[in-house]
PDB file of C-alpha atoms and ligand atoms in Angstrom:
ATOM      1  CA  MET C   1      -0.005   0.005   0.014  1.00 62.00           C
ATOM      2  CA  TYR C   2       1.245   3.430  -0.908  1.00 67.00           C
ATOM      3  CA  PHE C   3      -0.206   6.750   0.137  1.00 79.00           C
ATOM      4  CA  ILE C   4      -0.031   9.468  -2.556  1.00 84.00           C
ATOM      5  CA  PRO C   5      -1.133  12.927  -1.442  1.00 90.00           C
ATOM      6  CA  ALA C   6      -3.927  14.573  -3.511  1.00 91.00           C
ATOM      7  CA  GLY C   7      -2.629  16.017  -6.754  1.00 90.00           C
ATOM      8  CA  GLN C   8       0.575  13.990  -6.644  1.00 90.00           C
ATOM      9  CA  ALA C   9      -0.430  10.899  -8.639  1.00 93.00           C
ATOM     10  CA  VAL C  10       1.296  10.688 -11.968  1.00 93.00           C
ATOM     11  CA  ASP C  11      -1.818  11.384 -14.028  1.00 96.00           C
ATOM     12  CA  GLU C  12      -2.669  14.414 -11.829  1.00 96.00           C
ATOM     13  CA  GLN C  13       0.851  15.780 -12.193  1.00 94.00           C
ATOM     14  CA  LEU C  14       0.682  15.371 -15.952  1.00 95.00           C
ATOM     15  CA  LEU C  15      -2.681  17.163 -16.033  1.00 96.00           C
ATOM     16  CA  SER C  16      -1.282  20.068 -14.073  1.00 95.00           C
ATOM     17  CA  LEU C  17       1.282  20.490 -16.925  1.00 94.00           C
ATOM     18  CA  GLY C  18      -1.502  20.377 -19.500  1.00 97.00           C
ATOM     19  CA  TYR C  19      -1.010  16.742 -20.665  1.00 97.00           C
ATOM     20  CA  THR C  20      -2.697  13.386 -20.508  1.00 97.00           C
ATOM     21  CA  SER C  21      -0.989  10.052 -20.950  1.00 97.00           C
ATOM     22  CA  LYS C  22      -2.098   9.972 -24.617  1.00 97.00           C
ATOM     23  CA  ASP C  23       0.359  12.796 -25.249  1.00 98.00           C
ATOM     24  CA  LEU C  24       3.279  10.667 -24.126  1.00 97.00           C
ATOM     25  CA  ASP C  25       5.292   8.969 -26.825  1.00 98.00           C
ATOM     26  CA  TYR C  26       7.307   6.876 -24.401  1.00 98.00           C
ATOM     27  CA  ILE C  27       7.253   5.768 -20.846  1.00 98.00           C
ATOM     28  CA  ILE C  28      10.499   4.109 -19.781  1.00 98.00           C
ATOM     29  CA  LEU C  29      10.270   1.870 -16.751  1.00 98.00           C
ATOM     30  CA  SER C  30      13.539   1.662 -14.838  1.00 98.00           C
ATOM     31  CA  HIS C  31      12.362  -1.632 -13.346  1.00 97.00           C
ATOM     32  CA  LEU C  32       9.135  -3.250 -12.200  1.00 96.00           C
ATOM     33  CA  ASP C  33       9.230  -2.944  -8.408  1.00 94.00           C
ATOM     34  CA  GLY C  34       5.842  -1.928  -7.022  1.00 90.00           C
ATOM     35  CA  ASP C  35       6.925   1.570  -6.093  1.00 91.00           C
ATOM     36  CA  HIS C  36       8.061   2.211  -9.710  1.00 94.00           C
ATOM     37  CA  ALA C  37       5.303   0.439 -11.623  1.00 94.00           C
ATOM     38  CA  GLY C  38       2.423   1.249  -9.265  1.00 91.00           C
ATOM     39  CA  GLY C  39       1.094   4.149 -11.302  1.00 93.00           C
ATOM     40  CA  LEU C  40       1.067   2.392 -14.650  1.00 96.00           C
ATOM     41  CA  GLN C  41      -2.729   1.976 -14.881  1.00 96.00           C
ATOM     42  CA  LEU C  42      -3.010   5.764 -14.590  1.00 96.00           C
ATOM     43  CA  VAL C  43      -0.894   6.340 -17.694  1.00 97.00           C
ATOM     44  CA  LYS C  44      -1.750   3.339 -19.810  1.00 96.00           C
ATOM     45  CA  GLY C  45      -2.836   5.617 -22.657  1.00 96.00           C
ATOM     46  CA  ALA C  46       0.841   6.322 -23.446  1.00 98.00           C
ATOM     47  CA  ASN C  47       1.933   5.316 -26.951  1.00 98.00           C
ATOM     48  CA  ASN C  48       4.876   3.125 -25.883  1.00 98.00           C
ATOM     49  CA  ILE C  49       5.699   1.699 -22.489  1.00 98.00           C
ATOM     50  CA  LEU C  50       9.210   0.234 -22.411  1.00 98.00           C
ATOM     51  CA  VAL C  51      10.964  -2.075 -19.992  1.00 98.00           C
ATOM     52  CA  SER C  52      14.072  -4.218 -20.403  1.00 98.00           C
ATOM     53  CA  ARG C  53      13.549  -7.791 -21.542  1.00 98.00           C
ATOM     54  CA  GLU C  54      15.636  -8.969 -18.560  1.00 97.00           C
ATOM     55  CA  GLU C  55      13.314  -7.210 -16.132  1.00 96.00           C
ATOM     56  CA  LEU C  56      10.164  -8.429 -17.790  1.00 95.00           C
ATOM     57  CA  GLU C  57      11.391 -12.028 -17.657  1.00 94.00           C
ATOM     58  CA  ALA C  58      12.518 -11.701 -14.053  1.00 93.00           C
ATOM     59  CA  SER C  59       9.115 -10.405 -13.031  1.00 92.00           C
ATOM     60  CA  LYS C  60       7.557 -13.697 -14.051  1.00 88.00           C
ATOM     61  CA  GLY C  61       9.588 -15.661 -11.572  1.00 70.00           C
ATOM     62  CA  TRP C  62       8.511 -13.906  -8.354  1.00 66.00           C
ATOM     63  CA  SER C  63       5.453 -14.355  -6.235  1.00 63.00           C
ATOM     64  CA  ARG C  64       3.523 -11.122  -6.024  1.00 59.00           C
ATOM     65  CA  ALA C  65       3.821 -10.925  -2.267  1.00 60.00           C
ATOM     66  CA  ILE C  66       7.601 -10.741  -2.415  1.00 73.00           C
ATOM     67  CA  ARG C  67       8.515  -8.331  -5.142  1.00 85.00           C
ATOM     68  CA  TYR C  68       6.656  -7.924  -8.435  1.00 91.00           C
ATOM     69  CA  ASN C  69       2.918  -7.520  -8.834  1.00 90.00           C
ATOM     70  CA  SER C  70       1.851  -8.159 -12.411  1.00 91.00           C
ATOM     71  CA  LYS C  71      -1.620  -6.783 -11.642  1.00 91.00           C
ATOM     72  CA  GLN C  72       0.039  -3.368 -11.899  1.00 94.00           C
ATOM     73  CA  TRP C  73       0.502  -3.836 -15.655  1.00 95.00           C
ATOM     74  CA  GLU C  74      -2.464  -6.069 -16.342  1.00 94.00           C
ATOM     75  CA  GLY C  75      -3.918  -5.232 -19.768  1.00 96.00           C
ATOM     76  CA  ILE C  76      -0.944  -3.014 -20.622  1.00 96.00           C
ATOM     77  CA  ASN C  77       1.390  -3.850 -23.447  1.00 95.00           C
ATOM     78  CA  LEU C  78       4.856  -3.613 -21.934  1.00 97.00           C
ATOM     79  CA  GLN C  79       7.315  -3.526 -24.796  1.00 98.00           C
ATOM     80  CA  PRO C  80      10.622  -5.264 -23.981  1.00 98.00           C
ATOM     81  CA  ILE C  81      13.772  -3.533 -25.218  1.00 98.00           C
ATOM     82  CA  GLU C  82      16.943  -5.416 -26.133  1.00 98.00           C
ATOM     83  CA  PHE C  83      20.269  -4.008 -24.941  1.00 98.00           C
ATOM     84  CA  ILE C  84      23.142  -4.223 -27.384  1.00 98.00           C
ATOM     85  CA  ASP C  85      26.929  -4.367 -26.830  1.00 98.00           C
ATOM     86  CA  SER C  86      27.427  -0.641 -27.026  1.00 98.00           C
ATOM     87  CA  GLY C  87      30.388  -0.263 -24.672  1.00 98.00           C
ATOM     88  CA  ILE C  88      28.215   2.079 -22.548  1.00 98.00           C
ATOM     89  CA  GLY C  89      27.357   1.435 -18.928  1.00 98.00           C
ATOM     90  CA  PRO C  90      28.565  -0.937 -16.184  1.00 98.00           C
ATOM     91  CA  MET C  91      27.876  -4.007 -18.307  1.00 98.00           C
ATOM     92  CA  LYS C  92      28.749  -2.182 -21.556  1.00 98.00           C
ATOM     93  CA  ARG C  93      25.224  -2.807 -22.782  1.00 98.00           C
ATOM     94  CA  SER C  94      22.602  -0.197 -23.563  1.00 98.00           C
ATOM     95  CA  PHE C  95      19.832   0.787 -25.929  1.00 98.00           C
ATOM     96  CA  ASP C  96      19.844   4.078 -27.834  1.00 98.00           C
ATOM     97  CA  LEU C  97      16.159   5.041 -28.040  1.00 98.00           C
ATOM     98  CA  PHE C  98      16.385   7.657 -30.761  1.00 98.00           C
ATOM     99  CA  ASN C  99      19.609   6.458 -32.400  1.00 97.00           C
ATOM    100  CA  ASP C 100      21.283   9.779 -31.706  1.00 97.00           C
ATOM    101  CA  GLY C 101      22.744   9.339 -28.224  1.00 96.00           C
ATOM    102  CA  SER C 102      20.252  11.730 -26.681  1.00 98.00           C
ATOM    103  CA  LEU C 103      18.567   9.055 -24.629  1.00 98.00           C
ATOM    104  CA  GLN C 104      20.547   5.995 -23.614  1.00 98.00           C
ATOM    105  CA  LEU C 105      18.796   3.247 -21.695  1.00 98.00           C
ATOM    106  CA  ILE C 106      21.665   1.692 -19.822  1.00 98.00           C
ATOM    107  CA  TRP C 107      21.640  -1.748 -18.260  1.00 98.00           C
ATOM    108  CA  SER C 108      22.675  -1.344 -14.633  1.00 98.00           C
ATOM    109  CA  PRO C 109      21.666  -4.554 -12.896  1.00 98.00           C
ATOM    110  CA  GLY C 110      22.123  -5.624  -9.296  1.00 98.00           C
ATOM    111  CA  HIS C 111      19.206  -4.179  -7.389  1.00 97.00           C
ATOM    112  CA  SER C 112      17.070  -5.966  -9.963  1.00 96.00           C
ATOM    113  CA  LYS C 113      17.900  -8.052 -12.938  1.00 96.00           C
ATOM    114  CA  GLY C 114      16.936  -5.658 -15.672  1.00 97.00           C
ATOM    115  CA  LEU C 115      17.350  -2.262 -14.083  1.00 98.00           C
ATOM    116  CA  ILE C 116      17.678   0.676 -16.474  1.00 98.00           C
ATOM    117  CA  SER C 117      19.580   3.891 -15.773  1.00 98.00           C
ATOM    118  CA  LEU C 118      18.834   6.733 -18.162  1.00 98.00           C
ATOM    119  CA  MET C 119      21.405   9.018 -19.628  1.00 98.00           C
ATOM    120  CA  VAL C 120      19.907  12.161 -21.153  1.00 98.00           C
ATOM    121  CA  LYS C 121      22.417  14.038 -23.287  1.00 98.00           C
ATOM    122  CA  ASN C 122      22.422  17.330 -25.180  1.00 98.00           C
ATOM    123  CA  GLU C 123      24.396  18.203 -28.325  1.00 97.00           C
ATOM    124  CA  TYR C 124      27.326  19.395 -26.231  1.00 97.00           C
ATOM    125  CA  GLU C 125      27.545  15.954 -24.590  1.00 97.00           C
ATOM    126  CA  ASP C 126      26.428  17.312 -21.231  1.00 98.00           C
ATOM    127  CA  TYR C 127      24.313  14.704 -19.517  1.00 98.00           C
ATOM    128  CA  VAL C 128      21.965  13.979 -16.662  1.00 98.00           C
ATOM    129  CA  LEU C 129      21.867  10.488 -15.187  1.00 98.00           C
ATOM    130  CA  LEU C 130      18.627   9.131 -13.793  1.00 98.00           C
ATOM    131  CA  VAL C 131      19.890   6.083 -11.958  1.00 98.00           C
ATOM    132  CA  ALA C 132      16.591   4.894 -10.440  1.00 97.00           C
ATOM    133  CA  ASP C 133      17.463   2.336  -7.749  1.00 97.00           C
ATOM    134  CA  THR C 134      21.039   1.624  -8.847  1.00 97.00           C
ATOM    135  CA  GLY C 135      21.709   3.513  -5.646  1.00 96.00           C
ATOM    136  CA  TYR C 136      19.141   4.860  -3.244  1.00 96.00           C
ATOM    137  CA  ALA C 137      20.783   8.251  -2.823  1.00 96.00           C
ATOM    138  CA  THR C 138      23.855  10.278  -3.700  1.00 96.00           C
ATOM    139  CA  LYS C 139      25.558   8.836  -0.616  1.00 96.00           C
ATOM    140  CA  SER C 140      25.151   5.370  -2.143  1.00 96.00           C
ATOM    141  CA  TRP C 141      27.630   5.970  -4.980  1.00 97.00           C
ATOM    142  CA  GLU C 142      29.797   8.336  -2.991  1.00 97.00           C
ATOM    143  CA  LYS C 143      30.342   5.629  -0.389  1.00 97.00           C
ATOM    144  CA  LEU C 144      29.583   2.645  -2.655  1.00 97.00           C
ATOM    145  CA  ILE C 145      26.707   1.374  -0.567  1.00 96.00           C
ATOM    146  CA  ILE C 146      24.680  -1.071  -2.648  1.00 96.00           C
ATOM    147  CA  PRO C 147      20.877  -1.242  -2.243  1.00 95.00           C
ATOM    148  CA  GLY C 148      19.765  -3.421   0.686  1.00 94.00           C
ATOM    149  CA  ILE C 149      17.598  -5.290  -1.828  1.00 93.00           C
ATOM    150  CA  SER C 150      19.906  -6.676  -4.486  1.00 94.00           C
ATOM    151  CA  VAL C 151      19.496  -9.835  -6.582  1.00 94.00           C
ATOM    152  CA  ASN C 152      23.152  -9.745  -7.470  1.00 97.00           C
ATOM    153  CA  LYS C 153      25.474  -7.923  -5.094  1.00 98.00           C
ATOM    154  CA  LYS C 154      28.502  -8.068  -7.396  1.00 98.00           C
ATOM    155  CA  GLN C 155      26.589  -6.498 -10.259  1.00 98.00           C
ATOM    156  CA  ALA C 156      25.014  -3.936  -7.885  1.00 98.00           C
ATOM    157  CA  TYR C 157      28.555  -2.880  -6.825  1.00 98.00           C
ATOM    158  CA  GLN C 158      29.744  -2.744 -10.424  1.00 98.00           C
ATOM    159  CA  SER C 159      26.758  -0.603 -11.407  1.00 98.00           C
ATOM    160  CA  LEU C 160      27.300   1.744  -8.522  1.00 98.00           C
ATOM    161  CA  LYS C 161      31.007   2.117  -9.320  1.00 98.00           C
ATOM    162  CA  TRP C 162      30.012   3.046 -12.874  1.00 98.00           C
ATOM    163  CA  VAL C 163      27.611   5.723 -11.569  1.00 98.00           C
ATOM    164  CA  LYS C 164      30.326   7.144  -9.358  1.00 98.00           C
ATOM    165  CA  LYS C 165      32.779   7.285 -12.254  1.00 98.00           C
ATOM    166  CA  MET C 166      30.190   9.025 -14.448  1.00 98.00           C
ATOM    167  CA  THR C 167      29.469  11.645 -11.819  1.00 98.00           C
ATOM    168  CA  ARG C 168      33.191  12.554 -11.800  1.00 98.00           C
ATOM    169  CA  GLN C 169      33.154  13.508 -15.495  1.00 98.00           C
ATOM    170  CA  PRO C 170      33.073  17.284 -16.205  1.00 98.00           C
ATOM    171  CA  ASN C 171      30.043  16.843 -18.497  1.00 98.00           C
ATOM    172  CA  CYS C 172      27.902  15.354 -15.777  1.00 98.00           C
ATOM    173  CA  VAL C 173      25.229  17.942 -14.895  1.00 98.00           C
ATOM    174  CA  ALA C 174      23.433  15.847 -12.315  1.00 97.00           C
ATOM    175  CA  ALA C 175      22.893  12.271 -11.176  1.00 97.00           C
ATOM    176  CA  LEU C 176      19.585  11.556  -9.489  1.00 97.00           C
ATOM    177  CA  ALA C 177      18.371   8.517  -7.583  1.00 97.00           C
ATOM    178  CA  SER C 178      14.699   7.788  -7.182  1.00 94.00           C
ATOM    179  CA  HIS C 179      14.629   7.628  -3.425  1.00 94.00           C
ATOM    180  CA  ASP C 180      17.015  10.370  -2.354  1.00 94.00           C
ATOM    181  CA  PRO C 181      15.325  12.312   0.458  1.00 93.00           C
ATOM    182  CA  ASP C 182      17.609  15.294  -0.220  1.00 93.00           C
ATOM    183  CA  VAL C 183      16.383  15.732  -3.845  1.00 92.00           C
ATOM    184  CA  LYS C 184      13.408  18.005  -4.100  1.00 91.00           C
ATOM    185  CA  PRO C 185      11.347  18.308  -7.371  1.00 87.00           C
ATOM    186  CA  HIS C 186      13.165  20.625  -9.715  1.00 92.00           C
ATOM    187  CA  THR C 187      13.677  21.346 -13.412  1.00 92.00           C
ATOM    188  CA  ILE C 188      16.964  20.781 -15.224  1.00 95.00           C
ATOM    189  CA  THR C 189      17.481  22.444 -18.590  1.00 94.00           C
ATOM    190  CA  LEU C 190      20.102  20.800 -20.753  1.00 93.00           C
TER     191      LEU C 190
HETATM  192 ZN1   ZN V 201      13.492  -0.969  -6.766  1.00 90.33          ZN
END
């Protein structure tokens, strides 16, 4: 059970910006944990909803009580993406959504099998990393503390080390974790 304050559900936040889910070309799911997939039914009108094939397959092997709850995406066409050997990311595998490097979906497993970190890049190669649950907060990669929930601790460590390395690059504008209590909603212009 999650409590979302009035006006804070994903469809309500979209509406406040003047959009509905039908206006969305893509939704990219970092992974399928309940606290990341829980709002899917509210935005099922989106044109494409993407998840990694690894994550989708992993979700079939868990009982709903423990981790994944497939009811959250019942009736929704989750499209699996296939990472390729790109040399990008902790496992050197990623998926370039628009084929121009502007949005790389990067395989960063450990916390879950098919976790995606997003790298959003502008034409000057400046980038923002959205690392989802690769680490729970900035402190996680600064001190290399892997998530308490990890299906593969070695990969989780490798993924976190990659995040840390990427945050040290001069072109890194920001790296954001999903659960960092110190990060308040804000807008980044690239
Ligand atoms: Zn998670």
